[in-house]
mmCIF file of C-alpha atoms in Angstrom:
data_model
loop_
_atom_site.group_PDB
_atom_site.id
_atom_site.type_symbol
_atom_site.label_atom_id
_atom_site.label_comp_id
_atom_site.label_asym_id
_atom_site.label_seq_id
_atom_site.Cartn_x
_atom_site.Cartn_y
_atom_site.Cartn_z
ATOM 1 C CA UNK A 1 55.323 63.986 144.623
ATOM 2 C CA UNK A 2 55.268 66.926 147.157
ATOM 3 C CA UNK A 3 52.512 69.624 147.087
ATOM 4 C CA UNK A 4 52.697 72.673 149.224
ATOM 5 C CA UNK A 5 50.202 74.963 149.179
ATOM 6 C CA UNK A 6 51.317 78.866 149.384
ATOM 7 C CA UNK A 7 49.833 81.872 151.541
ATOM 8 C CA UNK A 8 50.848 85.662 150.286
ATOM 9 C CA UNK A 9 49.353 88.756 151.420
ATOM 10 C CA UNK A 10 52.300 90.899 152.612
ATOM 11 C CA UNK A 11 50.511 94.020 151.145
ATOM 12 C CA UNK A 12 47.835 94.674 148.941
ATOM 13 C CA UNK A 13 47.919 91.290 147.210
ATOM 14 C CA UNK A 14 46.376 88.137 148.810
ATOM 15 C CA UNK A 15 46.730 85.160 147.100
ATOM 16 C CA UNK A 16 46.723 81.178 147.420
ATOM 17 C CA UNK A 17 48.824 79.233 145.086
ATOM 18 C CA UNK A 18 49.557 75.042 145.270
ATOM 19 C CA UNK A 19 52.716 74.009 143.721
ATOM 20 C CA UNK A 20 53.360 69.737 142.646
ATOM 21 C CA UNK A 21 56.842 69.515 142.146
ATOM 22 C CA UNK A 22 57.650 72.572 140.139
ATOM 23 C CA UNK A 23 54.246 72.725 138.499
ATOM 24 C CA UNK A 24 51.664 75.093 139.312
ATOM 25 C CA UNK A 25 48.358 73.981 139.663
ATOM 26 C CA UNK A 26 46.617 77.006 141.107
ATOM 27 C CA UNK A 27 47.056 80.717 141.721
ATOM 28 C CA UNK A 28 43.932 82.990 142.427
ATOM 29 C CA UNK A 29 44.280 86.440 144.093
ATOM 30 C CA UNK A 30 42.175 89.883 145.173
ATOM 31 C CA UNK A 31 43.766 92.724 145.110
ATOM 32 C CA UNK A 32 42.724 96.000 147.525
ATOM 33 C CA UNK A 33 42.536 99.172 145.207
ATOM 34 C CA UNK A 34 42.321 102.384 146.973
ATOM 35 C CA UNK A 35 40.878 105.725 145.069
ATOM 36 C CA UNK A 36 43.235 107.877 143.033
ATOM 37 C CA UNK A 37 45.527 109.830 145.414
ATOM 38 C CA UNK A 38 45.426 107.219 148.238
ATOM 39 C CA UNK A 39 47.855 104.450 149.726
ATOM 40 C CA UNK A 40 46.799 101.273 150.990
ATOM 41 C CA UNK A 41 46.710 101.300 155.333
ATOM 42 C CA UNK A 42 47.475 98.042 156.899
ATOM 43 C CA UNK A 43 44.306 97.864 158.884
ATOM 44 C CA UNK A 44 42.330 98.575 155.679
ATOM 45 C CA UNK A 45 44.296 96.058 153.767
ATOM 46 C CA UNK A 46 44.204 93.613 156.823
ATOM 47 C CA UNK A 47 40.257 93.853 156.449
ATOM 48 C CA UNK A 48 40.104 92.803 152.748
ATOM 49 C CA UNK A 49 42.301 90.406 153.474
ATOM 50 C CA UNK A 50 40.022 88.334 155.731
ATOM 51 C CA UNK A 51 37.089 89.505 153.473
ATOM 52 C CA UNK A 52 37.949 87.283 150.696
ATOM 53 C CA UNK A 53 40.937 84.810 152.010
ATOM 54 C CA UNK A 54 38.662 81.846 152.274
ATOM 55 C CA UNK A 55 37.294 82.228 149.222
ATOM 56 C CA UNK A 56 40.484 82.578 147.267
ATOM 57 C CA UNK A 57 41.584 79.723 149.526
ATOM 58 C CA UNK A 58 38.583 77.267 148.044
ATOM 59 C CA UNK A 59 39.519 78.527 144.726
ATOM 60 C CA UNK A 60 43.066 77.387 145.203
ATOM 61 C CA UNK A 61 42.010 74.178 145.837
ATOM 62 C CA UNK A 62 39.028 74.050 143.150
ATOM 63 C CA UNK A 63 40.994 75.047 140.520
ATOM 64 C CA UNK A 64 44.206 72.606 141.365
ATOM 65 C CA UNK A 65 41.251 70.078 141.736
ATOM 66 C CA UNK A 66 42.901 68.678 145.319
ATOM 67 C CA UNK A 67 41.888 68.331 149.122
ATOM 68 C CA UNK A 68 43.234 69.093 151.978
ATOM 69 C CA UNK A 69 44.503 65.392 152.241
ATOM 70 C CA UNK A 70 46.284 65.901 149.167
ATOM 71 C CA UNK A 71 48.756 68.350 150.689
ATOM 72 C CA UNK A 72 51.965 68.133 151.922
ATOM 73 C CA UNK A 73 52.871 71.409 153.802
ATOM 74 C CA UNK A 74 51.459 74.786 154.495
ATOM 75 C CA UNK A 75 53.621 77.763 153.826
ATOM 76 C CA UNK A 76 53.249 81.493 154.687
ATOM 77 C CA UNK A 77 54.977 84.455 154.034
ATOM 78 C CA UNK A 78 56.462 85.418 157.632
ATOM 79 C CA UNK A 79 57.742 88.567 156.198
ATOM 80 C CA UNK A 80 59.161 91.406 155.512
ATOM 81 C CA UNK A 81 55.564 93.271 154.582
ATOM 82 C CA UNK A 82 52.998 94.827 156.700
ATOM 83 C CA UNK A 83 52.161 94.058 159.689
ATOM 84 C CA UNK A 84 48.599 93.433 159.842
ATOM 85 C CA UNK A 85 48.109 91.731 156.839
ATOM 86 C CA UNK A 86 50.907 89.612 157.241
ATOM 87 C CA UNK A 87 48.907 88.370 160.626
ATOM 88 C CA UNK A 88 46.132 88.020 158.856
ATOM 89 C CA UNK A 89 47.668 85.473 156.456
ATOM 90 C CA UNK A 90 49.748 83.781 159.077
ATOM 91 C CA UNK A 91 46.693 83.406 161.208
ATOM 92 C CA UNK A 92 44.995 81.283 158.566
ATOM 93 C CA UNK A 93 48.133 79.172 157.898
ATOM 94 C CA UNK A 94 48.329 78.254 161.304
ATOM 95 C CA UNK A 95 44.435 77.762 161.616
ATOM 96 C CA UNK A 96 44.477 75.606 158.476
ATOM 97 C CA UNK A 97 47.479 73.808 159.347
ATOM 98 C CA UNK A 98 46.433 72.520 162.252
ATOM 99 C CA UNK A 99 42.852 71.743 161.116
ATOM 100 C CA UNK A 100 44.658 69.613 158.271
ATOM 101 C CA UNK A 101 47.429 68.301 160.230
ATOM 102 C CA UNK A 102 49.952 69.919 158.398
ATOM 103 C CA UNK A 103 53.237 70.729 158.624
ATOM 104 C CA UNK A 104 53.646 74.614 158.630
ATOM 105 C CA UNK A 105 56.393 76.672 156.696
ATOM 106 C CA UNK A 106 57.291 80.447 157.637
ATOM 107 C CA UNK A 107 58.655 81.712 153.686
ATOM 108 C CA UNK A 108 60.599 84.898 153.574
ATOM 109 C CA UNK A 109 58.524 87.097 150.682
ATOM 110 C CA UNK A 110 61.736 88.032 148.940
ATOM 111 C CA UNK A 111 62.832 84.410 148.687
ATOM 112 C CA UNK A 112 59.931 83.568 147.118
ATOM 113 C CA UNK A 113 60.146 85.974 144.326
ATOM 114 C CA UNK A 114 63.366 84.481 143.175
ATOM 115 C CA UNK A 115 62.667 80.961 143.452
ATOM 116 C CA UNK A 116 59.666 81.995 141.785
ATOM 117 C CA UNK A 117 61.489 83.542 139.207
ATOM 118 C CA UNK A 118 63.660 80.712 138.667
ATOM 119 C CA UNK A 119 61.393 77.700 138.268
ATOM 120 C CA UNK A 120 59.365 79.772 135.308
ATOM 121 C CA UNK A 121 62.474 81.386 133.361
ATOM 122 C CA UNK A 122 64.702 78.061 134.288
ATOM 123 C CA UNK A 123 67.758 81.008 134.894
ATOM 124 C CA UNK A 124 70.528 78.979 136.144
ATOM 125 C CA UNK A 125 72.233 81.532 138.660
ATOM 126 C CA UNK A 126 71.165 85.282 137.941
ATOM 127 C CA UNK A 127 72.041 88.212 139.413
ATOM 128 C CA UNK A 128 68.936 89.242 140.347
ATOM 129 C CA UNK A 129 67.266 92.875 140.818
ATOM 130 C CA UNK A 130 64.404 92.613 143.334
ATOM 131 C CA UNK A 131 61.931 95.550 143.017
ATOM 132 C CA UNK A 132 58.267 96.153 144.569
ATOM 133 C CA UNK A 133 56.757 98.654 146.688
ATOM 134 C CA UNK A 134 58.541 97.868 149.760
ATOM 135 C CA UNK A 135 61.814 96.342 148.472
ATOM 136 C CA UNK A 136 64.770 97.440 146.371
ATOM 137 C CA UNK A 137 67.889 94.860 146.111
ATOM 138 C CA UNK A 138 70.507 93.589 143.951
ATOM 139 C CA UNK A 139 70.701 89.840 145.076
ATOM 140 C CA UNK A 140 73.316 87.324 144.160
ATOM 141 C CA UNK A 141 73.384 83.516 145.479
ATOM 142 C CA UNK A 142 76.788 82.810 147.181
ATOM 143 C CA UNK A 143 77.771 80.072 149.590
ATOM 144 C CA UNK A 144 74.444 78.965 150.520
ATOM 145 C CA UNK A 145 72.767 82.770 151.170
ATOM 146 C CA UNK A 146 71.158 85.206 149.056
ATOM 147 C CA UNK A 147 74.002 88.280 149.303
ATOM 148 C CA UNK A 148 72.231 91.536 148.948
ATOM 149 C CA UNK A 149 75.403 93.479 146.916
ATOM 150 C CA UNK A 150 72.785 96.943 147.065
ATOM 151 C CA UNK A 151 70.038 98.046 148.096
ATOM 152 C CA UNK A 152 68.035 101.380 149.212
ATOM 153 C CA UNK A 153 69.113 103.204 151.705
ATOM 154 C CA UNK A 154 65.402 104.901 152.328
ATOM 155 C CA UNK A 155 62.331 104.470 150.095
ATOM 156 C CA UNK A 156 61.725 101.330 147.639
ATOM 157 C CA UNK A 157 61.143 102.176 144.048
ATOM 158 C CA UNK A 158 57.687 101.285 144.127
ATOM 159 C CA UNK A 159 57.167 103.170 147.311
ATOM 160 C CA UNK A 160 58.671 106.287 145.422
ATOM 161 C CA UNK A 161 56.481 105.479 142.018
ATOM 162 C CA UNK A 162 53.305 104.938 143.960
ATOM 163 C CA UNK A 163 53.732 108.292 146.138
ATOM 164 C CA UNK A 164 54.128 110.396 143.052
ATOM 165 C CA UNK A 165 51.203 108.702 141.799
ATOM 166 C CA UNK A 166 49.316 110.121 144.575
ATOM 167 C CA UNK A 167 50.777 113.758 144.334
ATOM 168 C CA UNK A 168 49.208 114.203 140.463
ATOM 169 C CA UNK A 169 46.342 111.628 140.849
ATOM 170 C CA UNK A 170 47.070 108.881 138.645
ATOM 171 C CA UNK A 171 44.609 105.761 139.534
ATOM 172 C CA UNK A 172 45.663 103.327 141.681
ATOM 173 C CA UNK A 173 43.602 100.747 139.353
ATOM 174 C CA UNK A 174 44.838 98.150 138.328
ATOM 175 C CA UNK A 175 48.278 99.694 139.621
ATOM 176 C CA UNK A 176 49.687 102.808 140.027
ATOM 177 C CA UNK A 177 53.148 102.217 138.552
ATOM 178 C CA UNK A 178 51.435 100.335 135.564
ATOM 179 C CA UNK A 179 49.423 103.968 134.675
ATOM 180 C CA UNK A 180 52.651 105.854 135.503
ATOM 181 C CA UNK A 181 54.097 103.997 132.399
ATOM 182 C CA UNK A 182 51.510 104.429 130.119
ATOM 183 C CA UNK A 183 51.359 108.094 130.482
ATOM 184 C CA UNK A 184 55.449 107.626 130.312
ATOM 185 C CA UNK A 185 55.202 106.617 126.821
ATOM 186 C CA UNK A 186 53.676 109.914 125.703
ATOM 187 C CA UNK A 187 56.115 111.979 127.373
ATOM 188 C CA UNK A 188 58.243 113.962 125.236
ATOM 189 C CA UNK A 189 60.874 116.351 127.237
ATOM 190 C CA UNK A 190 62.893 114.990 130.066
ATOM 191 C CA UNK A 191 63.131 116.854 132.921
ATOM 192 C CA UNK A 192 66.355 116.303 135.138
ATOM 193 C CA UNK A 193 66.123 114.909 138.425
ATOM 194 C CA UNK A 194 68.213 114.600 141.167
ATOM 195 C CA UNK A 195 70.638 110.893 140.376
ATOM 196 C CA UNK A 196 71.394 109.292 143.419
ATOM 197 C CA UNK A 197 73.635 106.325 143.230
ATOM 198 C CA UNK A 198 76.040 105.612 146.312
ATOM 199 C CA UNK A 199 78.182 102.764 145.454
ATOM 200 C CA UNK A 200 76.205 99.761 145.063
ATOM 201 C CA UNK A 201 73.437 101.184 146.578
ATOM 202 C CA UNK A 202 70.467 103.999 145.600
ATOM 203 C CA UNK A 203 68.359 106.569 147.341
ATOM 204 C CA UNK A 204 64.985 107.591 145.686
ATOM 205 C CA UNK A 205 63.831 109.900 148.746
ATOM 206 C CA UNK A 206 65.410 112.987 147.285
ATOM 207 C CA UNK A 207 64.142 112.348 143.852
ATOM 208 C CA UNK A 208 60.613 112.207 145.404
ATOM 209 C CA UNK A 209 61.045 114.903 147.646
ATOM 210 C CA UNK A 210 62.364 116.678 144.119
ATOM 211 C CA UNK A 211 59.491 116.115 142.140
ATOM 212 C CA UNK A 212 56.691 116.370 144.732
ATOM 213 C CA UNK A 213 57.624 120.046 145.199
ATOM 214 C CA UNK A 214 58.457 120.739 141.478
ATOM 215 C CA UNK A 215 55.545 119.062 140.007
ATOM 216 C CA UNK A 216 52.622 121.522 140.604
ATOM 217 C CA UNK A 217 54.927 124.493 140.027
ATOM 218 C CA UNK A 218 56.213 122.839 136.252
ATOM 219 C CA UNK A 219 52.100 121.520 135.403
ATOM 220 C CA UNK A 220 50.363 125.051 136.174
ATOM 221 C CA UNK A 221 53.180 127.195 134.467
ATOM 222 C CA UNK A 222 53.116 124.958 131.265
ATOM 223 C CA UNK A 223 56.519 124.169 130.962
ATOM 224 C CA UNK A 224 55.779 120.607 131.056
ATOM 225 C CA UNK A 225 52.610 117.764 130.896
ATOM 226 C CA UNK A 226 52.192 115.097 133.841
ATOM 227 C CA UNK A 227 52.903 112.684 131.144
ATOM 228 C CA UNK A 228 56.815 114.038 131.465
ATOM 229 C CA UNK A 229 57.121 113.891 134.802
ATOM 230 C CA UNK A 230 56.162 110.435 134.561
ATOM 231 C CA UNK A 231 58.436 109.887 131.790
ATOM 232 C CA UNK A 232 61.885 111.596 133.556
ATOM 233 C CA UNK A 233 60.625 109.682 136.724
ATOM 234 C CA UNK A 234 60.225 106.639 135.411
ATOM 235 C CA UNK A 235 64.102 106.941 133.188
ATOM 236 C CA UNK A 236 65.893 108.495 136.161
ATOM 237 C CA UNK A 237 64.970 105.350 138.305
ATOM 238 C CA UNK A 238 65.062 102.742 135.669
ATOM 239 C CA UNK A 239 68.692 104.088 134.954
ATOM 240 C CA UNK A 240 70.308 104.242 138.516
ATOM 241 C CA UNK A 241 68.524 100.347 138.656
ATOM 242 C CA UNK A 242 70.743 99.336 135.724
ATOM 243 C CA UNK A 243 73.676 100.925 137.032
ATOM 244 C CA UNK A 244 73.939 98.950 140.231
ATOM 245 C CA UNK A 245 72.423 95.859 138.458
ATOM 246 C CA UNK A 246 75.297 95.830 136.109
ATOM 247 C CA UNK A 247 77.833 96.891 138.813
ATOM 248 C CA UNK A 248 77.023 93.786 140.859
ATOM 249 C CA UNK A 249 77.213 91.601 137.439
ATOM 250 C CA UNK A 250 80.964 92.667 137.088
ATOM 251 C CA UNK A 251 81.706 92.103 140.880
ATOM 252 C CA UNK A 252 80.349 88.317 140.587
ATOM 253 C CA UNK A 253 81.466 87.585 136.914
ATOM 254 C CA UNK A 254 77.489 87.190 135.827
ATOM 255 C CA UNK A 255 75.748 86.722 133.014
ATOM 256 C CA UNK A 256 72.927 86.294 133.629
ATOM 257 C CA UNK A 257 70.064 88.971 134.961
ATOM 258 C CA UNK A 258 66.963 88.250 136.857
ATOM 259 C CA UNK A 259 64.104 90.397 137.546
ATOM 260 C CA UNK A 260 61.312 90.109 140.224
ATOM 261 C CA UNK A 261 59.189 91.857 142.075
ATOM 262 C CA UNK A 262 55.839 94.210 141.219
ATOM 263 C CA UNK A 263 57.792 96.966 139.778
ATOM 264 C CA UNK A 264 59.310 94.065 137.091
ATOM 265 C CA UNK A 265 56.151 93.463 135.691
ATOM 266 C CA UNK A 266 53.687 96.198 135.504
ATOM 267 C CA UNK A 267 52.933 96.278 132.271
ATOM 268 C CA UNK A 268 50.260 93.822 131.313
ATOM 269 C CA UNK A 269 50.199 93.228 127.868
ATOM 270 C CA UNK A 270 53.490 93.226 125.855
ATOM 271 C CA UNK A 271 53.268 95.409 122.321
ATOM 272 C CA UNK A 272 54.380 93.170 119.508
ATOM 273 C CA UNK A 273 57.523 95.924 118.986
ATOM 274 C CA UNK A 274 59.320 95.382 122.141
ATOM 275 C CA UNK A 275 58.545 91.614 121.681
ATOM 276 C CA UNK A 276 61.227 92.128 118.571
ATOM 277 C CA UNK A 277 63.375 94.024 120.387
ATOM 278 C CA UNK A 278 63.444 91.465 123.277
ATOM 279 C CA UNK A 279 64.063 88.712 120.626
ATOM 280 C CA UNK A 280 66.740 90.815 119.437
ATOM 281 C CA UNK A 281 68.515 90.805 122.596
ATOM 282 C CA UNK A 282 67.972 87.101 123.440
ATOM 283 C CA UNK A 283 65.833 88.002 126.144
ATOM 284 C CA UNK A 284 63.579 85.285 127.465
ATOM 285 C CA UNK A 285 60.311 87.714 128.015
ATOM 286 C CA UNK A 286 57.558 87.399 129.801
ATOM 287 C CA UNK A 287 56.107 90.582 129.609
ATOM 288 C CA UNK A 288 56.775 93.360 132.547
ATOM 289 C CA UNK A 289 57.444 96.519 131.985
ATOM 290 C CA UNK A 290 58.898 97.428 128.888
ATOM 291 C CA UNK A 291 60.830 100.009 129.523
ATOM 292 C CA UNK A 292 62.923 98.798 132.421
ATOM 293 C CA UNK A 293 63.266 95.473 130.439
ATOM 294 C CA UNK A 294 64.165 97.464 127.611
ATOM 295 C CA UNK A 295 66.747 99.041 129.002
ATOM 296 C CA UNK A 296 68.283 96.328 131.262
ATOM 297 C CA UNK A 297 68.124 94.395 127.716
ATOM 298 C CA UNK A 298 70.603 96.963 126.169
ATOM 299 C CA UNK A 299 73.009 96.700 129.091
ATOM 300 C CA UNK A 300 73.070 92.940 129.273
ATOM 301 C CA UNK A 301 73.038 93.175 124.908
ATOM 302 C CA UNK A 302 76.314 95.214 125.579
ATOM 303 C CA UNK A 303 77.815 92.519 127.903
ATOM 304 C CA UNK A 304 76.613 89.537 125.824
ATOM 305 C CA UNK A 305 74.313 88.793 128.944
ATOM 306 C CA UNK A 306 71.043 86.803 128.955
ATOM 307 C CA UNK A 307 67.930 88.838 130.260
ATOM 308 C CA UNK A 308 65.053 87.101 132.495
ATOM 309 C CA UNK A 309 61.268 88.189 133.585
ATOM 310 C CA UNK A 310 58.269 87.057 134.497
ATOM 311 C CA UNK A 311 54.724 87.970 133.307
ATOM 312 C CA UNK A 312 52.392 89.048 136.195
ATOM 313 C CA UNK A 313 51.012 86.295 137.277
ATOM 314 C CA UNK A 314 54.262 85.279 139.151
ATOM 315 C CA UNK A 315 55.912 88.962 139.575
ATOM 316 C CA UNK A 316 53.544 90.664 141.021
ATOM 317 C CA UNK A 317 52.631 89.079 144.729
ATOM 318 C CA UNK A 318 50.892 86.067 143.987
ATOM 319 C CA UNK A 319 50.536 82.347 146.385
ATOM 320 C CA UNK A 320 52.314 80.202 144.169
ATOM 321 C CA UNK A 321 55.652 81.918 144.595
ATOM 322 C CA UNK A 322 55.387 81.148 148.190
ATOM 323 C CA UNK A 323 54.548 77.466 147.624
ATOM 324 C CA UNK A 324 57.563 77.372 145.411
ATOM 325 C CA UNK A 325 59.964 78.727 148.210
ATOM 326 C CA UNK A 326 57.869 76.530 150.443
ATOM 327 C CA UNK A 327 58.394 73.330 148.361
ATOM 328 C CA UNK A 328 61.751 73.962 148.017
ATOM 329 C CA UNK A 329 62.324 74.400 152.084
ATOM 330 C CA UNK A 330 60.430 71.529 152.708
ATOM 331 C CA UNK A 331 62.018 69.095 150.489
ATOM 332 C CA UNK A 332 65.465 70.187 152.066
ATOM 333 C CA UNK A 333 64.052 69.554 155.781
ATOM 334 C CA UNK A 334 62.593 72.813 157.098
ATOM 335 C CA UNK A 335 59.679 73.401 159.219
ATOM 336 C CA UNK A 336 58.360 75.793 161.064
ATOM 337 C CA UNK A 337 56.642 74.905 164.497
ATOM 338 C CA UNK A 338 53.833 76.606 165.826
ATOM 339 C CA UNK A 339 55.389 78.376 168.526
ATOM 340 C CA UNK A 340 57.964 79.932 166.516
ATOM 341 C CA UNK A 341 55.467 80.808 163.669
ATOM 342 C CA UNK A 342 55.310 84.870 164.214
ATOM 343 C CA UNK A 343 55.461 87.157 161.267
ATOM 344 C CA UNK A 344 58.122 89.665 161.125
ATOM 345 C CA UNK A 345 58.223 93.344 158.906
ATOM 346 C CA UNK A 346 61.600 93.304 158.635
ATOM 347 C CA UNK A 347 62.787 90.041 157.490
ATOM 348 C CA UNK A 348 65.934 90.754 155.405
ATOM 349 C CA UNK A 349 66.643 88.454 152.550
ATOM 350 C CA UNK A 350 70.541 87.598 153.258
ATOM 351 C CA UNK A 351 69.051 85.879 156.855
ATOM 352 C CA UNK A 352 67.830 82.642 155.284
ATOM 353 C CA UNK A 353 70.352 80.074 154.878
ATOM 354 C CA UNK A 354 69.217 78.677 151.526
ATOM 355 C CA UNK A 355 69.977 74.813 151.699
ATOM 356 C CA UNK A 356 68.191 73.611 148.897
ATOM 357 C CA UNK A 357 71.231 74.797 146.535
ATOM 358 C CA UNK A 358 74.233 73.951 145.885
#
């Protein structure tokens, strides 16, 4: 049995996760929340980072009840991210590595999300929609690579949700697209935003650009509430997702939809309605948020598709997903030597030549 033990902390996640063969025996994590109206720097993030790594670290282990002899391989995320919390992380894989005598594993972040995604939903070959903070893809496996069939051309969708966060102060606690929802859900009139779909890919810097100059013009005339905004943001976005989501589907003759990523999952707890209306659908749910489930459920409904998520314990950033990649890199003969063990911001998901698949 192979056990690899993960490393994530790309942005304002750290986290340490040990995978046994497709099990998951641990997964702690910190997260670094900045006040309302504030982003997360890198060297601020980099600092929490090495705050409280070795103690999520122990906890890993603890909780998986192993040693360091009982592990197999050491795996990182290399990249894409930021850059000084992904050294921080790295520098700990290589320092524990060693002081194990390990082998060490450099896992691109994005990979991880969808092999995460697959060992929990068991989704045999999804197109999958990656969203986060820093990422925004439509991925499909083909001849041994993850194609990217779209993608932004400028801003990721959780880049765009957190900055308009900032502009009308929403909390960044315990995430700011997660509030931006619930104050969604009591939005009543939609206000139209630029729509910017080019092909199979999207552009959410106008949109931003949009609403950042309209918003305190619309909330101290009246004509509408923050909750609104939050609402029209939150459809207009969700919608042009779908679009190229089920554009891709139709270009690879899918039927099956995957999605990953922080964005995927930031609602918490599930309400017992849209649990129906998933079950409805056929969707295997896992929680996430409802209302780009929801309405990726009624597009794949319409093409007799099958709908996948995760909850967030493996959507948002976590350790384990980066054991899984890990474990599955390592089991089909990668390694990553210490010279060649650097991290890298822009580490594009189509690079990695993904051997352990058919």
């Amino acid at each position: 049995m192979t056990v690899v033990i993960g490393f994530e902390g790309s942005a304002n996640k750290i986290g340490v996760g040990i995978i046994r063969d497709g099990e998951v025996l641990s997964n702690p994590r910190r997260t670094y929340i900045t006040p309302p109206g504030q982003g997360f720097l890198p060297g601020d993030t980099a600092k929490h980072h090495r705050s409280v790594i070795l103690t999520v670290l122990q906890e890993a282990l603890d909780e998986a009840g192993l040693k360091a002899a009982d592990i197999d391989c050491v795996a990182y995320t290399k990249g894409p991210g930021m850059g000084a919390p992904l050294v921080t992380v790295a520098i700990v894989a290589r320092t524990v590595a060693q002081l194990w005598g390990k082998p060490l594993l450099g896992v691109n972040h994005c990979i991880g999300h969808i092999e995460m995604g697959r060992l929990i939903t068991n989704a045999q070959n999804p197109t999958v929609l990656y969203v986060s903070g820093g990422n925004t893809q439509v991925i499909a496996y083909s001849e041994h690579r993850y194609r990217i069939f779209g993608e932004t051309i400028d801003i990721a969708v959780g880049n765009c949700l957190d900055r308009f966060a900032r502009v009308i102060k929403i909390s960044n606690d315990p995430s700011p697209g997660y509030n931006i929802e619930q104050m969604a859900k009591k939005g009543t009139e939609y206000i139209e935003l630029p729509y910017t779909v080019k092909g199979m890919d999207v552009s959410f810097s106008g949109i931003l650009s949009y609403i950042e100059d309209a918003a305190h013009k619309l909330l101290s005339t009246g004509q509408c509430t923050p909750e609104d905004l939050c609402f029209s943001l939150q459809e207009t976005l969700f919608a042009m997702l779908v679009e190229i989501t089920e554009r891709a589907m139709a270009h690879c003759g899918s039927q099956e939809v995957m999605i990953v990523g922080g964005v995927g999952c930031n609602c918490f707890y599930a309400h017992f309605s849209v649990l129906q209306f998933c079950q409805h659908l056929s969707m295997h749910f896992f929680a996430g948020n409802l209302r780009l489930q929801e309405m990726m459920g009624v597009m794949c409904k319409e093409r007799s598709a099958r709908l996948f998520a995760t909850d967030e314990r493996f959507c948002i950033d976590n350790g384990a997903m980066i054991a899984q990649a890990g474990w599955e890199m390592f089991r089909s003969g990668y390694v990553t030597e210490l010279s060649d063990s650097w991290i890298t911001q822009r580490y594009r998901t189509d690079e990695v030549e993904v051997t352990w698949r058919d």
